[in-house]
mmCIF file of C-alpha atoms and ligand atoms in Angstrom:
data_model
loop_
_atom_site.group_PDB
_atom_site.id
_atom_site.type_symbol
_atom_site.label_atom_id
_atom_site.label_comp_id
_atom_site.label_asym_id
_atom_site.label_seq_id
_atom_site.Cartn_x
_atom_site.Cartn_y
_atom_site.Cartn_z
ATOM 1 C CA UNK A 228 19.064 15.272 10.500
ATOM 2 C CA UNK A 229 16.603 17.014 12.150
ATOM 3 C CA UNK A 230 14.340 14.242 12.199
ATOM 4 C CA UNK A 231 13.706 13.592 16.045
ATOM 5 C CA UNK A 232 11.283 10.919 16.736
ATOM 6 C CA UNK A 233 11.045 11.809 20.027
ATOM 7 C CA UNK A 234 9.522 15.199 19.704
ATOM 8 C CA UNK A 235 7.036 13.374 16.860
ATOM 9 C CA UNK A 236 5.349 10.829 18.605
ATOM 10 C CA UNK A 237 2.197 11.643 20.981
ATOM 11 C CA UNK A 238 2.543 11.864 24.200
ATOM 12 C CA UNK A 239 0.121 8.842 25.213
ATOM 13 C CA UNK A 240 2.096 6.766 22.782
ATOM 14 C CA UNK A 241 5.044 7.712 24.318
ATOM 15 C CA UNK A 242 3.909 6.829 27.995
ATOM 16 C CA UNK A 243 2.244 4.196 27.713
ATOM 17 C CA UNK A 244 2.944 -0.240 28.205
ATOM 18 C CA UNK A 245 2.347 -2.587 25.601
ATOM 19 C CA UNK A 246 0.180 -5.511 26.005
ATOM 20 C CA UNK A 247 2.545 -8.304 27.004
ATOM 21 C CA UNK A 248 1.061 -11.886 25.943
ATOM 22 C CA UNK A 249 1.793 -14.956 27.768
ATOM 23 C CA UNK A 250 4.211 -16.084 24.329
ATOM 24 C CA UNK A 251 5.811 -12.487 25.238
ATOM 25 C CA UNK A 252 6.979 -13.139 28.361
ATOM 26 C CA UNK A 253 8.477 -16.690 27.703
ATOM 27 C CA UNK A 254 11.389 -17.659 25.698
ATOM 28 C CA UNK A 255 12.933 -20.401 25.450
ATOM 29 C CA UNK A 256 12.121 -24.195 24.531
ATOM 30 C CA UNK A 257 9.042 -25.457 26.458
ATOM 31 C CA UNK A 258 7.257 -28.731 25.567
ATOM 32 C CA UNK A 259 3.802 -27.964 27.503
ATOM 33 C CA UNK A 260 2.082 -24.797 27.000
ATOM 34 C CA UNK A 261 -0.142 -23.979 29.590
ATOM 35 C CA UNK A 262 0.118 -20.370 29.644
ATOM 36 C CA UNK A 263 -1.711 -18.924 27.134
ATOM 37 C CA UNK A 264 -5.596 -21.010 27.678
ATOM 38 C CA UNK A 265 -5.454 -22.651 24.739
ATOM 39 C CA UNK A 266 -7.311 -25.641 23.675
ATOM 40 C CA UNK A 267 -4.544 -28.145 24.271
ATOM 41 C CA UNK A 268 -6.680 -30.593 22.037
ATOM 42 C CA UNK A 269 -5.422 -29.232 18.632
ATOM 43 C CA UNK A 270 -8.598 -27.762 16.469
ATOM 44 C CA UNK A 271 -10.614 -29.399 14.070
ATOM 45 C CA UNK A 272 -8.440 -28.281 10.865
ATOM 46 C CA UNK A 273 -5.008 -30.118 10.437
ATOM 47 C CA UNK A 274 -2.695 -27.774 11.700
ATOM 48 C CA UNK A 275 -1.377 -26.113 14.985
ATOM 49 C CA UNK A 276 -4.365 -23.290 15.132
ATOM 50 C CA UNK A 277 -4.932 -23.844 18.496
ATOM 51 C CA UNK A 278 -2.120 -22.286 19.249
ATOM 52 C CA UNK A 279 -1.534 -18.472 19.272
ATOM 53 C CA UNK A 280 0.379 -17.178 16.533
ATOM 54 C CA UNK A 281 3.895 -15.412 16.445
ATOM 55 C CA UNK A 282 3.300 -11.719 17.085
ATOM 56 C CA UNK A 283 6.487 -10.754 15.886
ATOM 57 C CA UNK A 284 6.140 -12.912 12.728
ATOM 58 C CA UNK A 285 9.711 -13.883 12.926
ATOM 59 C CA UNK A 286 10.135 -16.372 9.889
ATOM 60 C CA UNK A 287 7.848 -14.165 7.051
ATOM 61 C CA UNK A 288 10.207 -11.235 8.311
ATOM 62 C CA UNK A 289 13.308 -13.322 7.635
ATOM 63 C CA UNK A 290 12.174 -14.672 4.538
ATOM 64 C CA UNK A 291 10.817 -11.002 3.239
ATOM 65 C CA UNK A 292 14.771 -9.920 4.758
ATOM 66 C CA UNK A 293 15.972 -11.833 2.118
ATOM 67 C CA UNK A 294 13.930 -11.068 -0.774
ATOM 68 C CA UNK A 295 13.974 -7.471 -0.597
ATOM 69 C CA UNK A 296 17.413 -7.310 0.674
ATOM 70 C CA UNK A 297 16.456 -5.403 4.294
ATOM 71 C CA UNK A 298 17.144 -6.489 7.775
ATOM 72 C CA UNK A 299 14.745 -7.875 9.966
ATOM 73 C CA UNK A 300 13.922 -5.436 12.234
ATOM 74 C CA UNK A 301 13.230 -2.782 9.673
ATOM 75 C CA UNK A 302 10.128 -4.585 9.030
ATOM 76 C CA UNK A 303 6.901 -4.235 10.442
ATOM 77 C CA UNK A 304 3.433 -6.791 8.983
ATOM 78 C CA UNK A 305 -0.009 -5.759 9.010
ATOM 79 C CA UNK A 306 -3.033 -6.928 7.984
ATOM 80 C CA UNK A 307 -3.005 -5.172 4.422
ATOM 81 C CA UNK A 308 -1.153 -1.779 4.159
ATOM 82 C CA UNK A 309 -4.395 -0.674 5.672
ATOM 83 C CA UNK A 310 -3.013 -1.367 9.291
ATOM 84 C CA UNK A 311 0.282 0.389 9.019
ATOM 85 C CA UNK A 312 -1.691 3.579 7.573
ATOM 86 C CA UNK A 313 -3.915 3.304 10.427
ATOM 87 C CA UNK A 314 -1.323 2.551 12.874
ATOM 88 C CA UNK A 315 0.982 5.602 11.734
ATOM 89 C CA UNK A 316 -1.748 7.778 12.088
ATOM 90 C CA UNK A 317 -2.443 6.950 15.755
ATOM 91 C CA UNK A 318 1.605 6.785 16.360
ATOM 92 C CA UNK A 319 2.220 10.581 14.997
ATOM 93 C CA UNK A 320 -0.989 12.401 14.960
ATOM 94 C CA UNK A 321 -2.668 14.063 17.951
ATOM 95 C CA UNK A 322 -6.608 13.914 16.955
ATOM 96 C CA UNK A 323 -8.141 17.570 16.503
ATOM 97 C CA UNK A 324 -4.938 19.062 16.835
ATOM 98 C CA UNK A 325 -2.486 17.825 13.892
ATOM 99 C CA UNK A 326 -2.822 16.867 10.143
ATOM 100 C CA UNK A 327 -1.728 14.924 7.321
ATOM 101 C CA UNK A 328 -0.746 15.953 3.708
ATOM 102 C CA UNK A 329 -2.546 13.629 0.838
ATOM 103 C CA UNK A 330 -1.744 14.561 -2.689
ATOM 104 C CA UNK A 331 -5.191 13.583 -4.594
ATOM 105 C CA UNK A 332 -6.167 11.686 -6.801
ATOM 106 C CA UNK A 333 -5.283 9.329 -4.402
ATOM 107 C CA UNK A 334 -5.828 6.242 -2.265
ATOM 108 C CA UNK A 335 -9.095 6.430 -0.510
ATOM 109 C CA UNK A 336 -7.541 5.330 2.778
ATOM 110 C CA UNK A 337 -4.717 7.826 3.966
ATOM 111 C CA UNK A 338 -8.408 10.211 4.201
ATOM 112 C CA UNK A 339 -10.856 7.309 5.314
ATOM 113 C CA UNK A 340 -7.603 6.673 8.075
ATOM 114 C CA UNK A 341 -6.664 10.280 9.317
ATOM 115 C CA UNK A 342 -10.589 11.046 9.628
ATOM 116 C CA UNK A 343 -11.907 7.847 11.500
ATOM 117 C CA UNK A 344 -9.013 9.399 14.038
ATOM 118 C CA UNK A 345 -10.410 12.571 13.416
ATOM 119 C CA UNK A 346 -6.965 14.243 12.451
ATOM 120 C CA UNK A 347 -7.355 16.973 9.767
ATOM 121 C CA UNK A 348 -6.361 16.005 6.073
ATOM 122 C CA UNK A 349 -5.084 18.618 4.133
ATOM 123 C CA UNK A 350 -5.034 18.143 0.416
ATOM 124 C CA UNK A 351 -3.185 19.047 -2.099
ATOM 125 C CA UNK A 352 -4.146 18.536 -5.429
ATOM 126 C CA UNK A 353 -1.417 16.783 -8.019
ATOM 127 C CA UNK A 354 -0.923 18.832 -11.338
ATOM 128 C CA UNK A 355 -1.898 18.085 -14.374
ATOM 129 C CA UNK A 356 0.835 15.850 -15.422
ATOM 130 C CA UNK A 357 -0.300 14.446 -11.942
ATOM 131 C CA UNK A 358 3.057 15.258 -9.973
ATOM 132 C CA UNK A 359 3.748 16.557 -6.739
ATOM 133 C CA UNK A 360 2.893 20.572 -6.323
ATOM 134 C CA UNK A 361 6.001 20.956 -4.824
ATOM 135 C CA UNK A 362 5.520 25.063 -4.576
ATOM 136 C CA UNK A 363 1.639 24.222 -2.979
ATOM 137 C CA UNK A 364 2.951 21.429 -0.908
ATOM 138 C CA UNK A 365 5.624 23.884 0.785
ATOM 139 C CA UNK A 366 3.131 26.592 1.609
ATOM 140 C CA UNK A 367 0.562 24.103 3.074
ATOM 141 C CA UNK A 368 3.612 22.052 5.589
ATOM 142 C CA UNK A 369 2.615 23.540 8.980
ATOM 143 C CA UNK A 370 3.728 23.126 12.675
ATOM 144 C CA UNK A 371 0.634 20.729 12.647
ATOM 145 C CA UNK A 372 1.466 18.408 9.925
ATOM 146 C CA UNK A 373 3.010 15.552 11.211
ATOM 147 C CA UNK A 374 2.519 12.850 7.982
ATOM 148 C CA UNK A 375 3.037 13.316 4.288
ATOM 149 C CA UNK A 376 1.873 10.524 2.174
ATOM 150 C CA UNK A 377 3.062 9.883 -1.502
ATOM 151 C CA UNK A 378 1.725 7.197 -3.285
ATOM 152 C CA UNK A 379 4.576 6.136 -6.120
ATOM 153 C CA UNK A 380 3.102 4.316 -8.806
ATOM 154 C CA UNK A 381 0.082 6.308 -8.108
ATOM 155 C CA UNK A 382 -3.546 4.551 -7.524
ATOM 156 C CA UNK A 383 -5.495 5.835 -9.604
ATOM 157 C CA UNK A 384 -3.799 7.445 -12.114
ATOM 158 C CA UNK A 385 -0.361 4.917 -12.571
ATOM 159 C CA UNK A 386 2.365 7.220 -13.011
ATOM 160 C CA UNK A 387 5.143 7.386 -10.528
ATOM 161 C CA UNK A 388 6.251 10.279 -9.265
ATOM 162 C CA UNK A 389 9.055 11.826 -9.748
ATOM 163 C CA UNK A 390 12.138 10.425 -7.500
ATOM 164 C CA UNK A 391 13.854 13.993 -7.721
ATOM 165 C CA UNK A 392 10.461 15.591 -6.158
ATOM 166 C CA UNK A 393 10.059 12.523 -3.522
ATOM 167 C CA UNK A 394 14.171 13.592 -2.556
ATOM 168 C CA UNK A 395 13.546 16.879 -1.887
ATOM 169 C CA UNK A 396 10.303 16.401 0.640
ATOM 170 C CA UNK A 397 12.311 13.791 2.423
ATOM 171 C CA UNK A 398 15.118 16.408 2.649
ATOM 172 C CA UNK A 399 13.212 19.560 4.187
ATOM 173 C CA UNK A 400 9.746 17.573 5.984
ATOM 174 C CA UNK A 401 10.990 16.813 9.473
ATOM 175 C CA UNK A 402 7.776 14.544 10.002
ATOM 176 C CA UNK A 403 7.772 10.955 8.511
ATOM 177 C CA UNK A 404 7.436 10.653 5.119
ATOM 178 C CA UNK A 405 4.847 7.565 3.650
ATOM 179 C CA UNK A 406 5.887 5.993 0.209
ATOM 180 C CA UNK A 407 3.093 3.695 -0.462
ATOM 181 C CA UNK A 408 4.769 1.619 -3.192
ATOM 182 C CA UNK A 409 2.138 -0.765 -3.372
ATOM 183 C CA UNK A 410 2.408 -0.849 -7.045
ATOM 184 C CA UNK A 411 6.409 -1.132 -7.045
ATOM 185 C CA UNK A 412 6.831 -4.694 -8.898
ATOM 186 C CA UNK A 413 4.799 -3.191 -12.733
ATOM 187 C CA UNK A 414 7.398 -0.361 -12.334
ATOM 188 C CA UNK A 415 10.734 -0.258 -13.771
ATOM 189 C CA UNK A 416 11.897 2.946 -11.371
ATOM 190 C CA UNK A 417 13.556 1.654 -8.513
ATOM 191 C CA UNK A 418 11.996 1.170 -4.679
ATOM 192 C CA UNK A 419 12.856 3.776 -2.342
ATOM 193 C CA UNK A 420 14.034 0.697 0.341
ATOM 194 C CA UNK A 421 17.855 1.231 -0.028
ATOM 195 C CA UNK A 422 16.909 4.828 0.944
ATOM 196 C CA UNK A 423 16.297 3.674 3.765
ATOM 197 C CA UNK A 424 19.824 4.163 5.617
ATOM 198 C CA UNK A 425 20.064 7.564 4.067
ATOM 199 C CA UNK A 426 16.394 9.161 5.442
ATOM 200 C CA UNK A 427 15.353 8.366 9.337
ATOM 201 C CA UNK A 428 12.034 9.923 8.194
ATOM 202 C CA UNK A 429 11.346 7.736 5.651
ATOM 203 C CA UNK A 430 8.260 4.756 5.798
ATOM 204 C CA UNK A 431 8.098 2.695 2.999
ATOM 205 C CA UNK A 432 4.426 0.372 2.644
ATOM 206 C CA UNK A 433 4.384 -2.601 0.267
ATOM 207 C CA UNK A 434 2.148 -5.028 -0.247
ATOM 208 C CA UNK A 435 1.155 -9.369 -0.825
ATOM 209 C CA UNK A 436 -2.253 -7.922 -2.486
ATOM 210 C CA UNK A 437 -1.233 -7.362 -6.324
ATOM 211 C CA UNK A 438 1.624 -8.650 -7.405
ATOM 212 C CA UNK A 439 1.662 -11.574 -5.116
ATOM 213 C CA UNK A 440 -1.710 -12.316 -5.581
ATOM 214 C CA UNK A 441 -2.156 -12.572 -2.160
ATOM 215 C CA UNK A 442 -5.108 -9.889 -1.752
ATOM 216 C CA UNK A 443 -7.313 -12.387 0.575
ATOM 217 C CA UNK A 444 -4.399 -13.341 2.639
ATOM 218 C CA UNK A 445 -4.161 -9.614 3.954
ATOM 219 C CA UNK A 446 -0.678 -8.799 4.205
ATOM 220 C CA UNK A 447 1.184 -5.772 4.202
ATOM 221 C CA UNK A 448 4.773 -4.837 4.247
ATOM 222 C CA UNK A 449 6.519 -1.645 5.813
ATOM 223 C CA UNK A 450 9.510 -0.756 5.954
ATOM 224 C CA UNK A 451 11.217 1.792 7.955
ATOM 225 C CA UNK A 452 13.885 2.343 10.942
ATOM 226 C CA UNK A 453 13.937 0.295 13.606
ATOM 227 C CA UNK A 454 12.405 2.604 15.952
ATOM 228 C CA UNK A 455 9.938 3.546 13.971
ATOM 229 C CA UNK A 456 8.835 -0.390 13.839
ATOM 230 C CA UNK A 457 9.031 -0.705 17.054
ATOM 231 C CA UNK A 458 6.774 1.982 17.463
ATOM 232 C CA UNK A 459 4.498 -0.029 15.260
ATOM 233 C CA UNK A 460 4.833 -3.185 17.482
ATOM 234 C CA UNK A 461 3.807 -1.429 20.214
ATOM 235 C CA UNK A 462 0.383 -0.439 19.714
ATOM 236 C CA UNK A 463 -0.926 -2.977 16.857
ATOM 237 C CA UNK A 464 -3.143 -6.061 18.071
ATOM 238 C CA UNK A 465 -1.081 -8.494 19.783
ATOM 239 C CA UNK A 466 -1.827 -11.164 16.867
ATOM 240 C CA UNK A 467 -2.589 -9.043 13.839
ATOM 241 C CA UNK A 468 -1.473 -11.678 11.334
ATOM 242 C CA UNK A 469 -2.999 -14.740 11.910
ATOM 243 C CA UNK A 470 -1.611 -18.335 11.606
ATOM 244 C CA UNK A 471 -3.141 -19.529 7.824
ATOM 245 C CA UNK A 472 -1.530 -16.114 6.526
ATOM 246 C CA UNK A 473 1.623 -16.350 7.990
ATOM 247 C CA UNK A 474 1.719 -20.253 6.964
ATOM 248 C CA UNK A 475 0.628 -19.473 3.363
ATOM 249 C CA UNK A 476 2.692 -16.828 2.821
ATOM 250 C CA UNK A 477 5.665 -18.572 3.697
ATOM 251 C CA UNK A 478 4.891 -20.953 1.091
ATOM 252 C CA UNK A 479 3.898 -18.012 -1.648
ATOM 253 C CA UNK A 480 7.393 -16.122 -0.737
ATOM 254 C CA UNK A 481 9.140 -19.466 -1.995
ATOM 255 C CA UNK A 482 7.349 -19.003 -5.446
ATOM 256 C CA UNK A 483 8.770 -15.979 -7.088
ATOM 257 C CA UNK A 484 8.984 -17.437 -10.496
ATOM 258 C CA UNK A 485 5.323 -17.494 -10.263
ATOM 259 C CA UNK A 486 5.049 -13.881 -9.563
ATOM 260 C CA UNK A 487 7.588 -12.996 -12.317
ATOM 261 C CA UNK A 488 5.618 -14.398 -14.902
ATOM 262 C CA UNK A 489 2.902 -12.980 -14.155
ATOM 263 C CA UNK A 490 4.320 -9.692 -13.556
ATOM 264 C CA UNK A 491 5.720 -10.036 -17.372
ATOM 265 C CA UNK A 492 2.349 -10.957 -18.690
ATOM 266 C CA UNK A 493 1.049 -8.065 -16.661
ATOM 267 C CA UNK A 494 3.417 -5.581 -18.252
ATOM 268 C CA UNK A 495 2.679 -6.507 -21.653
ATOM 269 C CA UNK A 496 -0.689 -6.594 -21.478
ATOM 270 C CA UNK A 497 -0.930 -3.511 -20.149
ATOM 271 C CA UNK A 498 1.256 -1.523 -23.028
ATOM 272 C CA UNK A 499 -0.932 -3.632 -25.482
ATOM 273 C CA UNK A 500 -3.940 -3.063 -23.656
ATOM 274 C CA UNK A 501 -2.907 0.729 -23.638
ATOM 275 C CA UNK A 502 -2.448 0.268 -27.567
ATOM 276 C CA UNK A 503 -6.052 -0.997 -28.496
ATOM 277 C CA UNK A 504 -7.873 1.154 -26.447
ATOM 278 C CA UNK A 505 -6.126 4.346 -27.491
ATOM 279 C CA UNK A 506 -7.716 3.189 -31.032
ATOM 280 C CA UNK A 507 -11.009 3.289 -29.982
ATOM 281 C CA UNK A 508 -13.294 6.594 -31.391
ATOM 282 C CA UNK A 509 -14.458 7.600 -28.004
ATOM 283 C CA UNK A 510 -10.969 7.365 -26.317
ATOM 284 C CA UNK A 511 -9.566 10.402 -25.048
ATOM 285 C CA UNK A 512 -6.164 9.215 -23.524
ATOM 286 C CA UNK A 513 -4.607 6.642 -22.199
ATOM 287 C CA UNK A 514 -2.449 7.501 -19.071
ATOM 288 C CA UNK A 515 1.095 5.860 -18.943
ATOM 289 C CA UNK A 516 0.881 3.115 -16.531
ATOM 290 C CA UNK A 517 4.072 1.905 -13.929
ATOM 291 C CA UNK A 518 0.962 -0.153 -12.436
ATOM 292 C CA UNK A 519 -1.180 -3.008 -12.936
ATOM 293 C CA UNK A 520 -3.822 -0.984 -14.330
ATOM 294 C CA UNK A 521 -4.806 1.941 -16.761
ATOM 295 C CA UNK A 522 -6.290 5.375 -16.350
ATOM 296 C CA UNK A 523 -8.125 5.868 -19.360
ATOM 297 C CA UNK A 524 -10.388 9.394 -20.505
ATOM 298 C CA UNK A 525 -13.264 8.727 -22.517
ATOM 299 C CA UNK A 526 -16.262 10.131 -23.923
ATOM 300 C CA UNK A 527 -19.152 10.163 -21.399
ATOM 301 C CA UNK A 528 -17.105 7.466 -19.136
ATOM 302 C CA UNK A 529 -20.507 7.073 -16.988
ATOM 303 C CA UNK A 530 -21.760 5.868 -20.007
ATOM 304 C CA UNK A 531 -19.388 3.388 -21.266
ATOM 305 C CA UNK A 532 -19.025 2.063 -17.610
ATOM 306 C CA UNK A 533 -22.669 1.020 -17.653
ATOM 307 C CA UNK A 534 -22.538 -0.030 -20.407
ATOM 308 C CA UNK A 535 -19.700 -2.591 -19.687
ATOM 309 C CA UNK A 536 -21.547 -3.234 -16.215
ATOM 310 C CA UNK A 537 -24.685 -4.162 -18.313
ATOM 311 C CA UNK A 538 -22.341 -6.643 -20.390
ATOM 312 C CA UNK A 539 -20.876 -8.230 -16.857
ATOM 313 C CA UNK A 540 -17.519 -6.325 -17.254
ATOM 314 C CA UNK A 541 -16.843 -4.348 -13.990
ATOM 315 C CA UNK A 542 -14.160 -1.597 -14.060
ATOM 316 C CA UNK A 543 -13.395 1.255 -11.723
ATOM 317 C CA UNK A 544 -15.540 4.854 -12.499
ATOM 318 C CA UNK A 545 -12.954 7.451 -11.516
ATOM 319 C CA UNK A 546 -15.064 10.127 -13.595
ATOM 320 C CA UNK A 547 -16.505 12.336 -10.784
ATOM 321 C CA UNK A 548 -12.826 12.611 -9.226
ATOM 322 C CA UNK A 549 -10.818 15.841 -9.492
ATOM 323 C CA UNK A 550 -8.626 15.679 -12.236
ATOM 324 C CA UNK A 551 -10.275 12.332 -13.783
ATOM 325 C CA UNK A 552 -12.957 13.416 -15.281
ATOM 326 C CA UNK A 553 -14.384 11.184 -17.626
ATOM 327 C CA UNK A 554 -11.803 8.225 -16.381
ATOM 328 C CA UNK A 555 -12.189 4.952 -16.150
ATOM 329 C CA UNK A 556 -9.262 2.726 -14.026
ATOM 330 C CA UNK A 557 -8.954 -0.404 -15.328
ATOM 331 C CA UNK A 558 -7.057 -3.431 -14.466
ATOM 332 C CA UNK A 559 -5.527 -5.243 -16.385
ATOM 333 C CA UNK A 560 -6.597 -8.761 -16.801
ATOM 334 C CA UNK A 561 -5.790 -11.856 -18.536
ATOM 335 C CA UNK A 562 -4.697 -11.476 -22.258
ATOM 336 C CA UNK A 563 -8.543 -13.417 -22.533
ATOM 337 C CA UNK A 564 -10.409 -10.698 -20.133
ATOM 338 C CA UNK A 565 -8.006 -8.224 -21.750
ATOM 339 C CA UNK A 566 -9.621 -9.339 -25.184
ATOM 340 C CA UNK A 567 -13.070 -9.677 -24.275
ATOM 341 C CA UNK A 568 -12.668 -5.735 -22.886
ATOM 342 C CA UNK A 569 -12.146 -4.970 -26.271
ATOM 343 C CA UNK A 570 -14.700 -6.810 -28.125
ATOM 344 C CA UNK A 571 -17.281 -5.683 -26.071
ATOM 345 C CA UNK A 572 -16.224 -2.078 -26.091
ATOM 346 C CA UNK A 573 -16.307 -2.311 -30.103
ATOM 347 C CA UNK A 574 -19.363 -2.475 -29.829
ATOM 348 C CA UNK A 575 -20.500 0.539 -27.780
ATOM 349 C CA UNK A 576 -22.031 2.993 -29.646
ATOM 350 C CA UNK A 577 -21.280 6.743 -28.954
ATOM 351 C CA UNK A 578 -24.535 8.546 -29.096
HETATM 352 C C1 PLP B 606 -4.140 -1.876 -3.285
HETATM 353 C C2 PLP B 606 -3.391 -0.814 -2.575
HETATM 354 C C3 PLP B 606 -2.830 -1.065 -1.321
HETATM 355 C C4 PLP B 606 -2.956 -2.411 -0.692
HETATM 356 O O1 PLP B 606 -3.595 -2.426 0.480
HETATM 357 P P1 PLP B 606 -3.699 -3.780 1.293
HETATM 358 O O2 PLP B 606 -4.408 -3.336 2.525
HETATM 359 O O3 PLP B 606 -2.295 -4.233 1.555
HETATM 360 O O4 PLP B 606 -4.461 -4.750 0.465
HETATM 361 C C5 PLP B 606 -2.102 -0.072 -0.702
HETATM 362 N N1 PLP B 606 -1.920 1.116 -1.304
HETATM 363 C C6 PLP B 606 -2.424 1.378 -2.510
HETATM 364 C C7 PLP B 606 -2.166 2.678 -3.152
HETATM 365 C C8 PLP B 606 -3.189 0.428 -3.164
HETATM 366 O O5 PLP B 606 -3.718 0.710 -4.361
#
């Protein structure tokens, strides 16, 4: 594979030491800690948050090991998938020199990411069917691109893309591919984490935020070789995931019964939500959905998303977005939000 991390990461990155905290440097079994200038008197909440939390996360990682069926130390936690994008960016990308490949309609961050570091985002629009331009994407790869991102179910138009197309970039890009499958659990395709053994280049992101239901918690998974994670670990904040999120999410991880359910009720909803509102006069199409949402074209969509703001019903305007004109994202809610959509929406009146 031609895949050579060394020649990938910058230089700086490269050269430089980590911060080493004072938990770093000590293992073993101690019974007073007086390295780290804590308050030794506990806090004034009911649990150890005095203390410094693990900044290797060790027992999320080996729960999260089990569920998705990945060793430990191809796992790296941030706070959201927001981190890791960030923290990729800084890892690969020299700033003014290098650049990323985004495939838009996309997630707003990969951009909002790779520009705060001032790295050069080169975009490259999906089709029509909203797939990969695999004939575009080739001509734009140069010596300067140093990330791809694909984002499979796609945010915001739901579709995943096509595993066949995703194959062949992680075949002939020698940079690190991003799979953001943040959407992963409403799809029935499979995740790209088995891959994992088969493509050093691959970086797969998942995330607590949807179908945990863990979006205020702020944690994001990614997955990827070992030395790409360790990469990672180097340069995030010692203590990016703080104690009530790794406590809490320990207990969420231990309730996946919970999350099935939901995810069921999520799925159905969504093909009968996709039903109803491809009834409606002013629809234009409904977008097939792998996520927990709906792309939907309809007449004057600026419109119709006043007029549901006016009525207290909030959705997502997508309409002044390449390729989603006149779109609307909508999540999908309970059956009883899902039903109240509808009713309202019956009675907007197309001018
Ligand atoms: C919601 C979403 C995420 C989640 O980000 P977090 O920072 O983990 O909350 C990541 N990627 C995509 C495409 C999303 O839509």
């Amino acid at each position: 594979m031609r895949f050579n991390l060394e020649n990938l990461v910058r230089e700086n990155i490269k050269a430089m030491k980590p911060y080493s905290s004072a938990r770093h440097e000590f293992s073993g079994t101690a019974s007073v800690f007086m390295d780290a200038n804590e308050n030794p008197y506990g806090s004034a909440l009911p649990d150890n948050f005095n203390r410094y939390p693990d900044p290797l996360q060790r027992q999320v990682k080996e729960k999260l090991s089990q569920i998705k069926r990945v060793p430990s130390q191809n796992i790296f936690l941030g706070n959201g998938s927001d981190e890791a994008i960030d923290l990729l960016i800084r890892i690969f990308c020299e700033p003014g020199r290098n650049n990323v490949l985004i495939f838009p309609p996309t997630y707003g961050m990969y951009e909002v990411c790779a520009h705060v570091n001032n790295v050069q985002v080169k975009e490259i629009s999906l089709t029509p069917a909203f797939q990969l331009d695999m004939e575009a994407i080739e001509q734009s790869v140069d010596t300067g691109t140093k990330i791809i991102f694909i984002c499979s179910p796609n945010n915001p138009t739901g579709n995943s893309i096509e595993r066949n197309d995703i194959e062949i970039i992680l075949n002939n890009f020698d940079g690190p591919v991003v799979l953001d499958e943040a959407y992963i659990n409403y799809s029935s395709q499979r995740s790209f984490i088995p891959e994992l053994t088969e493509y050093p280049n691959l970086i797969v992101m998942q995330t607590l935020s949807k179908a945990w239901g863990l979006a205020g918690l702020r944690l994001g998974m990614l997955f990827a070789s070992p030395p790409v994670i360790d990469l990672l670990n180097k340069i995030k904040y010692p203590y990016n995931i703080n104690t009530a999120t790794q406590h809490l999410v320990l207990q969420a991880l231990d309730k996946r019964e919970w999350m099935n359910e939901h995810i069921a009720t999520t799925v159905k909803e969504r093909e009968l939500l996709k039903e109803n509102l491809s009834r409606l006069d002013f629809t234009l199409a409904v977008y097939p959905s792998d996520a927990n949402f709906l792309l939907v074209k309809m007449q004057n969509a600026n419109t119709i998303y006043n007029f549901l703001c006016s009525k207290g019903i909030i959705v997502r305007n997508r309409s002044n977005i390449n390729l989603c004109e006149d779109c609307l994202r909508i999540t999908i809610g309970t059956p009883e939000e899902n039903q109240k959509l509808l009713t309202v929406l019956k009675e907007y009146k197309p001018k």
